[in-house]
Structures are given as C-alpha cells and as structure tokens.
Short mmCIF file of C-alpha atoms and ligand atoms in Angstrom, two decimals:
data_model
loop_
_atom_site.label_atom_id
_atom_site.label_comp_id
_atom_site.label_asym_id
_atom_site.label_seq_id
_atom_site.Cartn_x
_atom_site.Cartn_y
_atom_site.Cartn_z
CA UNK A 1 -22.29 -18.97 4.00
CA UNK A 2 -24.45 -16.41 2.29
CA UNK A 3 -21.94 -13.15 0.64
CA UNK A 4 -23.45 -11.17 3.18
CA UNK A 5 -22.86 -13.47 6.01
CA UNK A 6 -19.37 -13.57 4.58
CA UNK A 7 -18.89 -9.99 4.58
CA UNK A 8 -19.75 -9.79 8.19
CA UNK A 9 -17.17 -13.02 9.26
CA UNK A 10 -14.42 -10.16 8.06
CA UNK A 11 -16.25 -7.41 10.11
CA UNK A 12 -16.48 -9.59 12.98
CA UNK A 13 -12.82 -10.41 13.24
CA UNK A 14 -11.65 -6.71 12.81
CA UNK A 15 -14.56 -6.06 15.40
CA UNK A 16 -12.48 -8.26 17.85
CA UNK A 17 -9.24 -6.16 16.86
CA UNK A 18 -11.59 -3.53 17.68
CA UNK A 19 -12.89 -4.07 21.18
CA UNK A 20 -16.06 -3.78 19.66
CA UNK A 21 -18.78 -3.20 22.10
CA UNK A 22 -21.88 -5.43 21.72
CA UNK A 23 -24.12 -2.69 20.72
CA UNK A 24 -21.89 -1.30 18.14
CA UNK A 25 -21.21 -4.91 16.75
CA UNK A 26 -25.46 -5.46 16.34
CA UNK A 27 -25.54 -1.88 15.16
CA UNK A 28 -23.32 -2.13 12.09
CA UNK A 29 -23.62 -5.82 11.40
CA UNK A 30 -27.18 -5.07 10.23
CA UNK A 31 -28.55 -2.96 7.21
CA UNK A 32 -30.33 0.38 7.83
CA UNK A 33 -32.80 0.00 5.46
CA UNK A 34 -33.39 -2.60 1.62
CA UNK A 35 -35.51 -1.26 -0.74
CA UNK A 36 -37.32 -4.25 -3.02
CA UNK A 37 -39.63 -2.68 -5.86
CA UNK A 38 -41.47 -4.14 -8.66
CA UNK A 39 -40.28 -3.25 -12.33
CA UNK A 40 -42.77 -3.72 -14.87
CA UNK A 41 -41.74 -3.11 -18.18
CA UNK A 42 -43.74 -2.82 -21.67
CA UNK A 43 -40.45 -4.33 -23.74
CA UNK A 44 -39.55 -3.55 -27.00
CA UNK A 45 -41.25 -7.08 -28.80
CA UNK A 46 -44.30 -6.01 -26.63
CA UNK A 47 -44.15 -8.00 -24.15
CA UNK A 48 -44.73 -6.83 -20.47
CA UNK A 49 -41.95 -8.00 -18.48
CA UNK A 50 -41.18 -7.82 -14.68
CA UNK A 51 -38.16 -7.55 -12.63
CA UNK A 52 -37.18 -7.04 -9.35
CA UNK A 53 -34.71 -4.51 -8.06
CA UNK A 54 -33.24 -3.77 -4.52
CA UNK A 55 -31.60 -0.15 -2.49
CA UNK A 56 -29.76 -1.34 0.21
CA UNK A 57 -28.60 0.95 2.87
CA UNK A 58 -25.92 -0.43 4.73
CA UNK A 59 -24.69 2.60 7.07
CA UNK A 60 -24.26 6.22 6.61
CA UNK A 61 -22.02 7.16 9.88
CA UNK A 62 -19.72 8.67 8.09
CA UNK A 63 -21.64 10.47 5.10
CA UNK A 64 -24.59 10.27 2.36
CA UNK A 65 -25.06 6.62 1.20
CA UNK A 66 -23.10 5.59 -1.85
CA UNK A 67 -22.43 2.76 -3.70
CA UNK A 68 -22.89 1.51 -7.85
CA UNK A 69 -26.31 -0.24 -9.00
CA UNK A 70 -25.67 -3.67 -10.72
CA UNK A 71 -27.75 -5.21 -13.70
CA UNK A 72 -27.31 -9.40 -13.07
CA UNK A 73 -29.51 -12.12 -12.24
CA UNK A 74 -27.11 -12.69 -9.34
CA UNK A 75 -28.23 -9.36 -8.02
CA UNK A 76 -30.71 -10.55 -5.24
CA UNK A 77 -30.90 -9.00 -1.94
CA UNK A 78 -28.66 -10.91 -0.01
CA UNK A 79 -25.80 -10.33 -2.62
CA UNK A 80 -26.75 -6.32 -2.09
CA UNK A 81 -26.75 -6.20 1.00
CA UNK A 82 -23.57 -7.75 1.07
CA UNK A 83 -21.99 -5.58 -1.64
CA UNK A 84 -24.02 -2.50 0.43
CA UNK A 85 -21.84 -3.22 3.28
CA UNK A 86 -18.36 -3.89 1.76
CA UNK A 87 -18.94 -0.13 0.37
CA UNK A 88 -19.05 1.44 4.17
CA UNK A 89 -15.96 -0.41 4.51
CA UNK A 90 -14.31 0.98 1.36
CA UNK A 91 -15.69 4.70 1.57
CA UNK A 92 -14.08 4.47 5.03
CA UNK A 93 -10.83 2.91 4.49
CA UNK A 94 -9.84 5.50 1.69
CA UNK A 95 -11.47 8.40 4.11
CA UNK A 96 -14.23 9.80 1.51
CA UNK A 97 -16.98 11.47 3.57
CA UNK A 98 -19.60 8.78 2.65
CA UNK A 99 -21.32 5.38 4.21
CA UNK A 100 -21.89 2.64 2.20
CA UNK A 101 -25.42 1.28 -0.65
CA UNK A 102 -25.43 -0.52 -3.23
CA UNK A 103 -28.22 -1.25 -5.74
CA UNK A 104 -29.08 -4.03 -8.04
CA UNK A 105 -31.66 -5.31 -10.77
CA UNK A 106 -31.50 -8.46 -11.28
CA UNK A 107 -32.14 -9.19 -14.77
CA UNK A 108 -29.32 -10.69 -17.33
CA UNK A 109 -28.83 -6.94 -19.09
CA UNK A 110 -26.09 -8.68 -21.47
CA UNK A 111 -28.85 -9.87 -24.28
CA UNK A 112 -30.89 -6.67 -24.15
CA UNK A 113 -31.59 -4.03 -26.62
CA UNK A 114 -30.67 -0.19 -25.20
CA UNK A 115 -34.56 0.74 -25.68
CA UNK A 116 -35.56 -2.11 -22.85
CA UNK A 117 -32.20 -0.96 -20.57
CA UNK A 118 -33.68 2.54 -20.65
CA UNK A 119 -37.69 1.85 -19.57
CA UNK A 120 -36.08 -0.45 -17.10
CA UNK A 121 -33.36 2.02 -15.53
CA UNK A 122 -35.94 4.52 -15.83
CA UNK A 123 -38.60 2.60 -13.81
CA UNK A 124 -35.92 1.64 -11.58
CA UNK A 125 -35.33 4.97 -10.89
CA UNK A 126 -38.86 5.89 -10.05
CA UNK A 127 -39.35 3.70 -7.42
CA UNK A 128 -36.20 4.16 -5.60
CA UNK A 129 -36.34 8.29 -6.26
CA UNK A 130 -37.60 8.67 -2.94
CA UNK A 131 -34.63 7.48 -0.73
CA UNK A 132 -32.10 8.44 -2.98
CA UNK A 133 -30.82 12.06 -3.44
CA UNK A 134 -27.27 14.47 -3.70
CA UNK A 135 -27.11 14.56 -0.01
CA UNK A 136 -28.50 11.08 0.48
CA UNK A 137 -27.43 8.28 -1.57
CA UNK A 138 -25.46 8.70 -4.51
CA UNK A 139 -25.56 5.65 -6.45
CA UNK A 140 -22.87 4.68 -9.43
CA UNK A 141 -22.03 2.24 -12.37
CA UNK A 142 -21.40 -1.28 -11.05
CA UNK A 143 -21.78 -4.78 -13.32
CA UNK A 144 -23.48 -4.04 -16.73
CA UNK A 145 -24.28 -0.46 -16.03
CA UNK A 146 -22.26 2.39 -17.20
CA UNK A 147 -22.04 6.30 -17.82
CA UNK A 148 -25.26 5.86 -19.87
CA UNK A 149 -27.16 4.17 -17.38
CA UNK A 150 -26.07 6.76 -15.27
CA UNK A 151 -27.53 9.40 -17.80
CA UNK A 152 -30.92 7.95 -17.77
CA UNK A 153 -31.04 7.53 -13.82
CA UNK A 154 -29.83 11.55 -13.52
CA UNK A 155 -32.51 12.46 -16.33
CA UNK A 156 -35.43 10.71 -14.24
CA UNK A 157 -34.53 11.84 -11.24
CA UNK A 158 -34.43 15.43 -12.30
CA UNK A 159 -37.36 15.51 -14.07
CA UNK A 160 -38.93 14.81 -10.24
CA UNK A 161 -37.10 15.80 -7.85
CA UNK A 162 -35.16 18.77 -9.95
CA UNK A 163 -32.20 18.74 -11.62
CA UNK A 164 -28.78 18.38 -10.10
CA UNK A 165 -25.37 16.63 -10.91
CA UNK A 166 -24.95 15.21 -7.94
CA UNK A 167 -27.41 12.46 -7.53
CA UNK A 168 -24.99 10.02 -9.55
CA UNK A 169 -21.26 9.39 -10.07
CA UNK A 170 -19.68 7.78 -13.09
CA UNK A 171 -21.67 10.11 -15.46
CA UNK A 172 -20.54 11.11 -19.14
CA UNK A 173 -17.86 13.53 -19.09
CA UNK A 174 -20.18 15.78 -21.22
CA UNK A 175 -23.03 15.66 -18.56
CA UNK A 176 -20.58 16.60 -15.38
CA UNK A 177 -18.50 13.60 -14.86
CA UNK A 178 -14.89 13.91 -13.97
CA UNK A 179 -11.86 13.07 -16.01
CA UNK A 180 -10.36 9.51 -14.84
CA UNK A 181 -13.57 7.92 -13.76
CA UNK A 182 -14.33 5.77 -16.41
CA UNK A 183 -10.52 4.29 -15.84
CA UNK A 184 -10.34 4.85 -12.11
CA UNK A 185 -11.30 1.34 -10.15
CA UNK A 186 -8.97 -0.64 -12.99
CA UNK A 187 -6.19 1.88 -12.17
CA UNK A 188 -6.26 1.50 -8.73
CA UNK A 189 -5.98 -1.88 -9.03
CA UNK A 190 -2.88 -1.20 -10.13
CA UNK A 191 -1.42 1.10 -7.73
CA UNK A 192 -1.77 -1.05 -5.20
CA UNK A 193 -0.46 -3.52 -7.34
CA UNK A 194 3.09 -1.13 -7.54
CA UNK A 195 2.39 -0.94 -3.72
CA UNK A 196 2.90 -4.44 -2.44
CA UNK A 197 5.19 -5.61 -5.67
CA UNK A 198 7.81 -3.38 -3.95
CA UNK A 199 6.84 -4.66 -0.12
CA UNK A 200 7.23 -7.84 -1.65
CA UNK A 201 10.53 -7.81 -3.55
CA UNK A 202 8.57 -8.62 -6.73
CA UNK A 203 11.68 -6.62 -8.60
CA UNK A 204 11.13 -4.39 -11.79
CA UNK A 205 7.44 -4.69 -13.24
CA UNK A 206 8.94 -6.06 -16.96
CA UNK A 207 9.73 -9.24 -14.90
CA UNK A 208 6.18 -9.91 -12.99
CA UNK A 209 3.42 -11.86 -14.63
CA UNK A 210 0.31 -10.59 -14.89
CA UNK A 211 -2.84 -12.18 -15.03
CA UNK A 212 -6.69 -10.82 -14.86
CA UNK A 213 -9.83 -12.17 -14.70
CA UNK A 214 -12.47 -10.39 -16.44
CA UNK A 215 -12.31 -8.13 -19.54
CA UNK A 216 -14.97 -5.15 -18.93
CA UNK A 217 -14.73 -2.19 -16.97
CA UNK A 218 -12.03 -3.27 -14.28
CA UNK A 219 -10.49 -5.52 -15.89
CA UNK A 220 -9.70 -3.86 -19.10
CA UNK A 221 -8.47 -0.83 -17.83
CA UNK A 222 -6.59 -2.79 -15.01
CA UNK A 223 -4.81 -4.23 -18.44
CA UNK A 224 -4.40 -1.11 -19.49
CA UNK A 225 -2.83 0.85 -16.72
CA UNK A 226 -0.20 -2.32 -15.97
CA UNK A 227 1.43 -2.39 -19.30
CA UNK A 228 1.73 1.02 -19.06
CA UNK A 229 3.48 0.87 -15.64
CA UNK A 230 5.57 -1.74 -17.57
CA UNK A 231 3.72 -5.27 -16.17
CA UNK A 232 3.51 -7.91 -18.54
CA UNK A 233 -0.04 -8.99 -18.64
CA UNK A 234 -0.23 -12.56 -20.16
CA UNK A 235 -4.17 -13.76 -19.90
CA UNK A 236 -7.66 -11.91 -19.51
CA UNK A 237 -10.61 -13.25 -20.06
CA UNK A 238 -14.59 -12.70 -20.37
CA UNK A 239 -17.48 -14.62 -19.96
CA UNK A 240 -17.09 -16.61 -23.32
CA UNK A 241 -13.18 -17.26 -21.89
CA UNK A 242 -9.97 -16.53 -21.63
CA UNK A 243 -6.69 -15.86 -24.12
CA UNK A 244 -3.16 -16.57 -22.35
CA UNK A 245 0.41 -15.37 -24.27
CA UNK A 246 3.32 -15.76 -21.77
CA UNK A 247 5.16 -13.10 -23.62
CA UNK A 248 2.59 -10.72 -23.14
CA UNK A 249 -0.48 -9.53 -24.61
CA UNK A 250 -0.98 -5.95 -26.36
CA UNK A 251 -4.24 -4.20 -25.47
CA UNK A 252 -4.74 -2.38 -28.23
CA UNK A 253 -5.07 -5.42 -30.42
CA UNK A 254 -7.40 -7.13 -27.94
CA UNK A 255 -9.89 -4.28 -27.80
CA UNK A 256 -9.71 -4.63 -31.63
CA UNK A 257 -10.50 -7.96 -31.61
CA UNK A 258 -13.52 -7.73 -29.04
CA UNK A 259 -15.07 -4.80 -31.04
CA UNK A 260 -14.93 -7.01 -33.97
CA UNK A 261 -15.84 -10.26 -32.53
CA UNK A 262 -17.72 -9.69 -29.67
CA UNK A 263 -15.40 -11.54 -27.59
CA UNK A 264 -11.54 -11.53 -26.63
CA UNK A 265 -11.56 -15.30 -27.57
CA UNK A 266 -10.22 -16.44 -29.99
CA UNK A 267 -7.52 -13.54 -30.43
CA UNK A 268 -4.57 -14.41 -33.01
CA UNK A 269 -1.61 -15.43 -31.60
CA UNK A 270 -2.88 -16.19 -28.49
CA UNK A 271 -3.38 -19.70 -26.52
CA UNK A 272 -7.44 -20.37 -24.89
CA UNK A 273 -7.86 -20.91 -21.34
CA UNK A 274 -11.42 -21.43 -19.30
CA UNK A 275 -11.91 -18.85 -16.77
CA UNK A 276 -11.31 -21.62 -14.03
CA UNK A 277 -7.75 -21.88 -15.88
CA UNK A 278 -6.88 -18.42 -15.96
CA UNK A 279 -7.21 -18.55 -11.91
CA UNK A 280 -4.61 -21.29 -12.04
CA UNK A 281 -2.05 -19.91 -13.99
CA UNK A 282 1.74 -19.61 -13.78
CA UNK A 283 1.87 -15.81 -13.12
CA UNK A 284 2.98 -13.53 -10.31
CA UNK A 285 -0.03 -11.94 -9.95
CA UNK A 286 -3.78 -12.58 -10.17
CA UNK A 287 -6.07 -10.21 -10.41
CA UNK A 288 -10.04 -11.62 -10.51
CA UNK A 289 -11.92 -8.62 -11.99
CA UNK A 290 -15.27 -10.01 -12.44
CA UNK A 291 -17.74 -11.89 -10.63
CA UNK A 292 -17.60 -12.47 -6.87
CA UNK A 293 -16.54 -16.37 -5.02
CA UNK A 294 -14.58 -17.15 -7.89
CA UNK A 295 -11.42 -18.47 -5.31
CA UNK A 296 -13.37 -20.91 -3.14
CA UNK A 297 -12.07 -24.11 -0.99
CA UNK A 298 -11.97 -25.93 -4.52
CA UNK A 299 -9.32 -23.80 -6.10
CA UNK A 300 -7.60 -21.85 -3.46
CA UNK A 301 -4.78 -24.36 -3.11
CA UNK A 302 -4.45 -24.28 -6.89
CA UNK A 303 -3.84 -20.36 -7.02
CA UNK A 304 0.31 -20.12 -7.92
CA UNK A 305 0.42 -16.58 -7.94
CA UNK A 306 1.99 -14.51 -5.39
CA UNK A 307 -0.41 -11.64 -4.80
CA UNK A 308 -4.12 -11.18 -5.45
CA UNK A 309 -5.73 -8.08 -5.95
CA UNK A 310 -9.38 -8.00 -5.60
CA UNK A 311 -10.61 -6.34 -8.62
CA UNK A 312 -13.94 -7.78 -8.16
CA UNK A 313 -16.00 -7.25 -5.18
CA UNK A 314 -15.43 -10.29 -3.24
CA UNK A 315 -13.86 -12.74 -5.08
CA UNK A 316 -12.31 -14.55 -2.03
CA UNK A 317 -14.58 -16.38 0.22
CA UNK A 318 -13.41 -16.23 3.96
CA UNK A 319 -12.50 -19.93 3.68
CA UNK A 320 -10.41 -19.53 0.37
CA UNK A 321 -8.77 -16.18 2.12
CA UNK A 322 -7.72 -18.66 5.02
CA UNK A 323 -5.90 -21.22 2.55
CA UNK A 324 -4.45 -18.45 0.38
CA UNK A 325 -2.59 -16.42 4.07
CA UNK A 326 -1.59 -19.70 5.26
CA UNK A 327 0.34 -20.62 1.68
CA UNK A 328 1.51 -16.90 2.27
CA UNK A 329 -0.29 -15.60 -0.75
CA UNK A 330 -0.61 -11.90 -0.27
CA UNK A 331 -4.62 -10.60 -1.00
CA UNK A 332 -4.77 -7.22 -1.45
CA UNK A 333 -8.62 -6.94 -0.04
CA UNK A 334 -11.73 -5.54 -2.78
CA UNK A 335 -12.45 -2.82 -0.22
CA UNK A 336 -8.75 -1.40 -1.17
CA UNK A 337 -7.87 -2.81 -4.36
CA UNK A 338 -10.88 -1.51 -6.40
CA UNK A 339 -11.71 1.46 -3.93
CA UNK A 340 -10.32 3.58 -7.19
CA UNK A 341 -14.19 3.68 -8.02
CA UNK A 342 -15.38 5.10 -5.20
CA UNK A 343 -12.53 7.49 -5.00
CA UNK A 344 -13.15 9.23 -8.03
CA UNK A 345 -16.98 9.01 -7.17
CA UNK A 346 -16.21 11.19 -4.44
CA UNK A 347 -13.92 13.72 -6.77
CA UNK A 348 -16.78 13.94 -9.45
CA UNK A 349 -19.22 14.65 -6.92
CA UNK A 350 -16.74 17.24 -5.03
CA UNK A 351 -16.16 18.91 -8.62
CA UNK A 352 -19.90 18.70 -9.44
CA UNK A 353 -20.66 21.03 -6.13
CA UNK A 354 -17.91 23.25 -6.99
CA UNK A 355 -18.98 23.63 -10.25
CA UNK A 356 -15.35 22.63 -11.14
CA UNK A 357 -13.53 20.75 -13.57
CA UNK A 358 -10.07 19.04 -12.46
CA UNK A 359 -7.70 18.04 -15.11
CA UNK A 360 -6.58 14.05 -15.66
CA UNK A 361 -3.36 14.90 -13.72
CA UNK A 362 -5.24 16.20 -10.48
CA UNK A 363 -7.23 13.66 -10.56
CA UNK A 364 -5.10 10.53 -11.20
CA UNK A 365 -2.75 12.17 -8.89
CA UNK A 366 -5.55 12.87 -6.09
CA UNK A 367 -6.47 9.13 -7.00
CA UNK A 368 -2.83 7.66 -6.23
CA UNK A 369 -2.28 9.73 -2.78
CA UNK A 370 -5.37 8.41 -1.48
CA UNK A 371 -5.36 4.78 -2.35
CA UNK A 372 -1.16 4.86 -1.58
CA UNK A 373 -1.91 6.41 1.69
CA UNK A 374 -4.68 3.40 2.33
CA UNK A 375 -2.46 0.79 1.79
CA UNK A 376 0.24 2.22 3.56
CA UNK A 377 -2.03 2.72 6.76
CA UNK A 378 -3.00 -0.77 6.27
CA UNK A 379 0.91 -1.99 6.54
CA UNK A 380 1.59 0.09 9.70
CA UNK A 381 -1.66 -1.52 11.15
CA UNK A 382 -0.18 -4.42 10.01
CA UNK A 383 3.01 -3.57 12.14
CA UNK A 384 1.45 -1.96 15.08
CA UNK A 385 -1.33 -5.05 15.88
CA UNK A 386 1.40 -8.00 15.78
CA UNK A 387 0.21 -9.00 19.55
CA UNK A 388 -3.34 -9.58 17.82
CA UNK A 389 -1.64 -11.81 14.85
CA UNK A 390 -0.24 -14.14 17.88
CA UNK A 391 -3.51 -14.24 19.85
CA UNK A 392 -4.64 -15.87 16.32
CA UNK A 393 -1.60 -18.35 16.14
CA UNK A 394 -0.60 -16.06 12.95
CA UNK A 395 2.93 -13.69 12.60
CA UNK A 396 0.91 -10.60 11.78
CA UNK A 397 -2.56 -9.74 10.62
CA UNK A 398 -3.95 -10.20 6.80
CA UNK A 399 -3.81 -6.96 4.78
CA UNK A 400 -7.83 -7.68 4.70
CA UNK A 401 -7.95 -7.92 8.59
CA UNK A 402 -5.96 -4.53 9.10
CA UNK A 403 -7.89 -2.50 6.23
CA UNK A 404 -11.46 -3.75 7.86
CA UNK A 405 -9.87 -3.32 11.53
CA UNK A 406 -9.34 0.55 10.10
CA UNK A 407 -12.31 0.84 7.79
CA UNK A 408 -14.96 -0.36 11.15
CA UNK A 409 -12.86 1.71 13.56
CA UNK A 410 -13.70 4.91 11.52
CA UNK A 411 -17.31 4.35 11.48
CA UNK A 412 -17.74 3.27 15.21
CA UNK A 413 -16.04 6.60 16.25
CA UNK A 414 -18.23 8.10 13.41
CA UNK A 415 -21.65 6.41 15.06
CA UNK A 416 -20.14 7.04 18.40
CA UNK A 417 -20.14 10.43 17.92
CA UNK A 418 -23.77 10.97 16.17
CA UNK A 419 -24.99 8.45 19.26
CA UNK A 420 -25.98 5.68 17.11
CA UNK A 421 -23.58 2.76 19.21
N1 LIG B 501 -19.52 0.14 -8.00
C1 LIG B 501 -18.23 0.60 -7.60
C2 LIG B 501 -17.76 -0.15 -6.37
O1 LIG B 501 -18.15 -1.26 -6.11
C3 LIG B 501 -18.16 2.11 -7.48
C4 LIG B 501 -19.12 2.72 -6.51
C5 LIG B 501 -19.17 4.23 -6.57
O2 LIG B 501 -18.44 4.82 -7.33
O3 LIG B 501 -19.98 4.79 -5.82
O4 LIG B 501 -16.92 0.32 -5.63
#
C-alpha cells in the first residue's frame, strides 16, 4: 500500500460512516492538481545539480490550499500527495478556513551548506509561484525546512508577484510570524496528550512515562512542553539514535549536548537505544515525531505503551492501526495530534491580514481551545456512532475513524455547497 493509498483506506472507512455518495467519494479521493518542476541548481563546489520538487493540491472546499513543503529524498509525489491530503483532513477537523497541499523537494537537505538550501528554495519557489499565493495556497515549514526557508520562499515570491506576509506561515517572528509557532505542532502534541491521559485514567502526569521519537522540530518541543506539564519524558531520539533514562531526562541539558555534538547520542548519564528500540519501550506513552510508517505489522504487537500520539504525519500504517485498537492501544490520529501546526498557521496568517500582533498567551490559549475542542468532538463522535462500531464487530469507533468521519463530513457539506459533489 502506497502512503497515499493508505491515507485514502482511512477516508474510505469514515466515507462509509458518512453515507458518502459515489460522486463525492471519486471527488475527494483524488488530487485537484500535482505540480512536478525541474530544479537546476549551480551549487556552491560548482557543480550543476538537479532536483525534483512537487505542489500537490489535494482539495480546497473549505478554503485557500495550505500545507508545509518538505526537503527529503522520501519526498516523491506519491508521499505528497498523501501528506497533501491528510492536511484537508486536519485543516478541517480543527475548523481553520483552509483545504489541504503539501509540497516537497526531494533532496537529502541534512548535508547541505545554507548557500545551496537558498538557490534551491529559491528556484523552488519560481516554478511553483504561479499556483501558489495569500488567497491560494499558503505553504509552511515541514521536514528540514524552517522559518528561514520560509524567508527565502516569501522574499522570491515578492520580488514577483509583490510583497505580502501572507503567502507563507511559520515565518521569523521579525518578518510577521506569530508568537508560538515555532513551538506550536510539539505543543499540541501535548494537549492532546493531557486530553486522553485523563479519558484514560492515566493519573497525575509525574507518574506517566514518556517516550518520543524524533528530536527536531516536533519532537523537541513535544519534550519540552511535557516536562513542563509535569510528564516524565525518559527517551528521544534522532536519526544517529536514541538516549533512554527511566528517571527522566532534562531538556535543557540535551539541547546542550546536541549543539555541542551534533547529536543527542551519546548524552551523559543516559542509556543508547536504536530508534526501532525507542518504539518498544516500557513507557506509557509513545509519541513517534519523525518519519512516517515507523509502526508497521513488524512492530505493532511490540508497542507496550498505552497511547500513541501521532507527532509525525503518518506514522501508523492502516494495518499497524488495526493491531494497535485491537490490543486497545489508544492512537491519537496525526491529523489531531500535530494539527498544532496548522493551527497557528492559520493565527499567523489571521494576524498577518490584520496587521496584528497577538501575545504568547492568546495564542497558546487560542491554540489549546481549538485542538481541546477537536478532540473532544472526536469523543462525542465516538459516543454518538456506537451502532457503526458494531456493524464493524468493534465496541466503538477508533479516535482516527471519528476525527476523519468529522474532518470528510465538513468538506462534503463544504463541496456540496460550492457544487463540486
Ligand atoms: N507541515 C505542518 C503539518 O504537516 C504544518 C503545515 C502548516 O502550518 O500549514 O501540519
């Protein structure tokens, strides 16, 4: 199963929940348009290089297109599309007025110097200019690009098309981003983490274990923000590996080390574990915040935890989600736990109209209502569709089937009403 083909087994169910018509199923199982443009590049040794990049459009029922632009060799079209369409999902489940892109170049941007990052964002840029736009398609940071990617891609566009804050999300804070993004997705992990700890019975957070795959954007701040809700996070990890301490690991000193190192490997004081490991662990809670498929039929009967929350953009493949409900492992889906992103996306680009800035308290607070509000729509779907649980031989629906069952219901009525389905 290809990730986009997986995507759509997820819509499909919730399109059965639905009572889906035909036409709307064809309609929003497809793309509405992928993008594919050459990037030749003039590197910094000389060299002329070329890449490949793809714009996918996934569906814009509800509002402009949005969705981050990834820099990894993974990044091929059918991996966009699929991530394309998991953001129409996720813009709708949290209710922000947009539909759902996502962009990627697929090039391995971890060994490259900043000069060769810039020609190649820039060229990017250039050759998708023409579907993207303010009221359009807003695109954002995703793997290996950040608020300084996002820089260039403003700066090239302007120069263009004109100038306007707008046309990106996830910008510096000194070139009209908002407060909180940077932090936002990794924080959101963990609200929904306080969330279903309490539906669960979990108890007080200084007694839940907490471990998370991944070390860089997500997964650092999802670190971050659980210690400080009082979680004892006892393993991360990053692509060289993983560092596990059962009594609990202080941030701080792992950002020190990585600035120093390079890595968080190899941190004093601390035990190793392989990424596949870290999965496995002893803990409460698991939180994969890096690549996608990393719980597959291999290791999904291995996972001990109680709840996963899908930092990463799916991490779960439908067969692994299957194993993981039936051993009554709670998943709290990607398309709610890291919707914090896309949240304060839409925030930055609400401020950036206004011509506003909103403190770190409006923001984080803004942040919590909406994603708290999600998840608790997603538990009284939960309770309302038990009949459609039982036609499935299950007690009630997957937090994953009632947040797409929601998310695909808002855009049909959305399509419905502009005459699309
Ligand atoms: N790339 C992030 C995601 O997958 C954020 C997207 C955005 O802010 O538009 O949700």
């Amino acid at each position: 199963m290809t990730p986009f083909e997986a995507v759509n087994h997820f819509f499909q169910r919730a399109a059965v929940i639905d009572r889906l018509s035909d036409e709307a199923i064809a309609v929003l199982s497809g793309t509405f348009r992928e993008l594919r443009v050459q990037i030749a590049v003039r590197c910094e040794g000389g060299a002329r290089n070329v890449y490949y990049g793809y714009r996918v459009q996934h569906n814009a029922a509800r509002g402009p297109y949005k969705g981050g632009i990834r820099f990894h060799p993974d990044a091929d079209l059918e991996e966009v599309r699929a991530l394309a369409s998991l953001m129409t999902w996720k813009t709708a489940l949290v209710d922000v007025p947009f539909g759902g892109a996502k962009g990627g170049v697929q090039v391995d941007a971890t060994n490259m110097s900043e000069v060769d990052l810039e020609r190649i964002t820039r060229r990017y840029t250039e050759q998708i200019g023409h579907i993207i736009g303010p009221t359009r398609d807003i695109p954002a940071p995703d793997m290996n690009t950040n608020a300084q990617t996002m820089s260039w891609i403003l700066d090239q566009y302007g120069r263009r098309y004109g100038h306007t804050l707008g046309i990106v999300t996830g910008k510096p804070v000194a070139l009209g981003g908002s407060l909180g993004r940077e932090q936002a997705t990794g924080r959101g992990c963990v609200i929904v983490l306080d969330e279903a700890a309490r539906d669960l019975d979990l108890g007080e957070p200084g007694e839940i274990s907490v471990a998370i795959q991944g070390f860089g954007n997500v997964g650092s701040w999802a670190a971050e923000t659980a210690i400080e809700h009082g979680y004892r996070v006892v393993a991360v990890s990053d692509i060289r590996g993983g560092i596990y301490q059962p009594d609990g690991l202080d941030i701080a000193a792992v950002r020190a080390h990585l600035a120093e190192s390079g890595s968080v490997v190899g941190m004093l004081g601390t035990e190793p574990v392989t990424n596949e490991e870290l999965l496995e662990l002893d803990v409460d809670v698991l939180i994969p915040a890096a690549l996608g498929e990393v719980i597959d039929h291999d290791n999904a009967d291995r996972i001990r935890a109680r709840i996963v929350i899908e930092g990463a953009n799916h991490p779960v493949t439908p067969v692994a989600d299957e194993i993981l409900n039936g051993r009554g492992v709670t998943v709290v889906p990607d398309i709610l736990a890291n919707a914090g992103g896309v949240t304060v996306s839409y925030f930055e680009w609400v401020q950036n109209s206004q011509d506003m800035r909103w403190d770190l308290e409006t923001v984080n607070a803004r942040l919590e209502a909406k994603l708290r509000t999600a998840y608790q729509q997603c538990r009284q779907f939960q309770d309302e569709h038990v009949d459609d649980a039982k036609a499935w031989g299950g007690e009630r629906l997957s937090l994953r089937e009632a947040a797409f069952a929601l998310a695909v219901d808002r855009v049909t009525e959305a399509a419905r009403l502009r005459g699309y389905v």
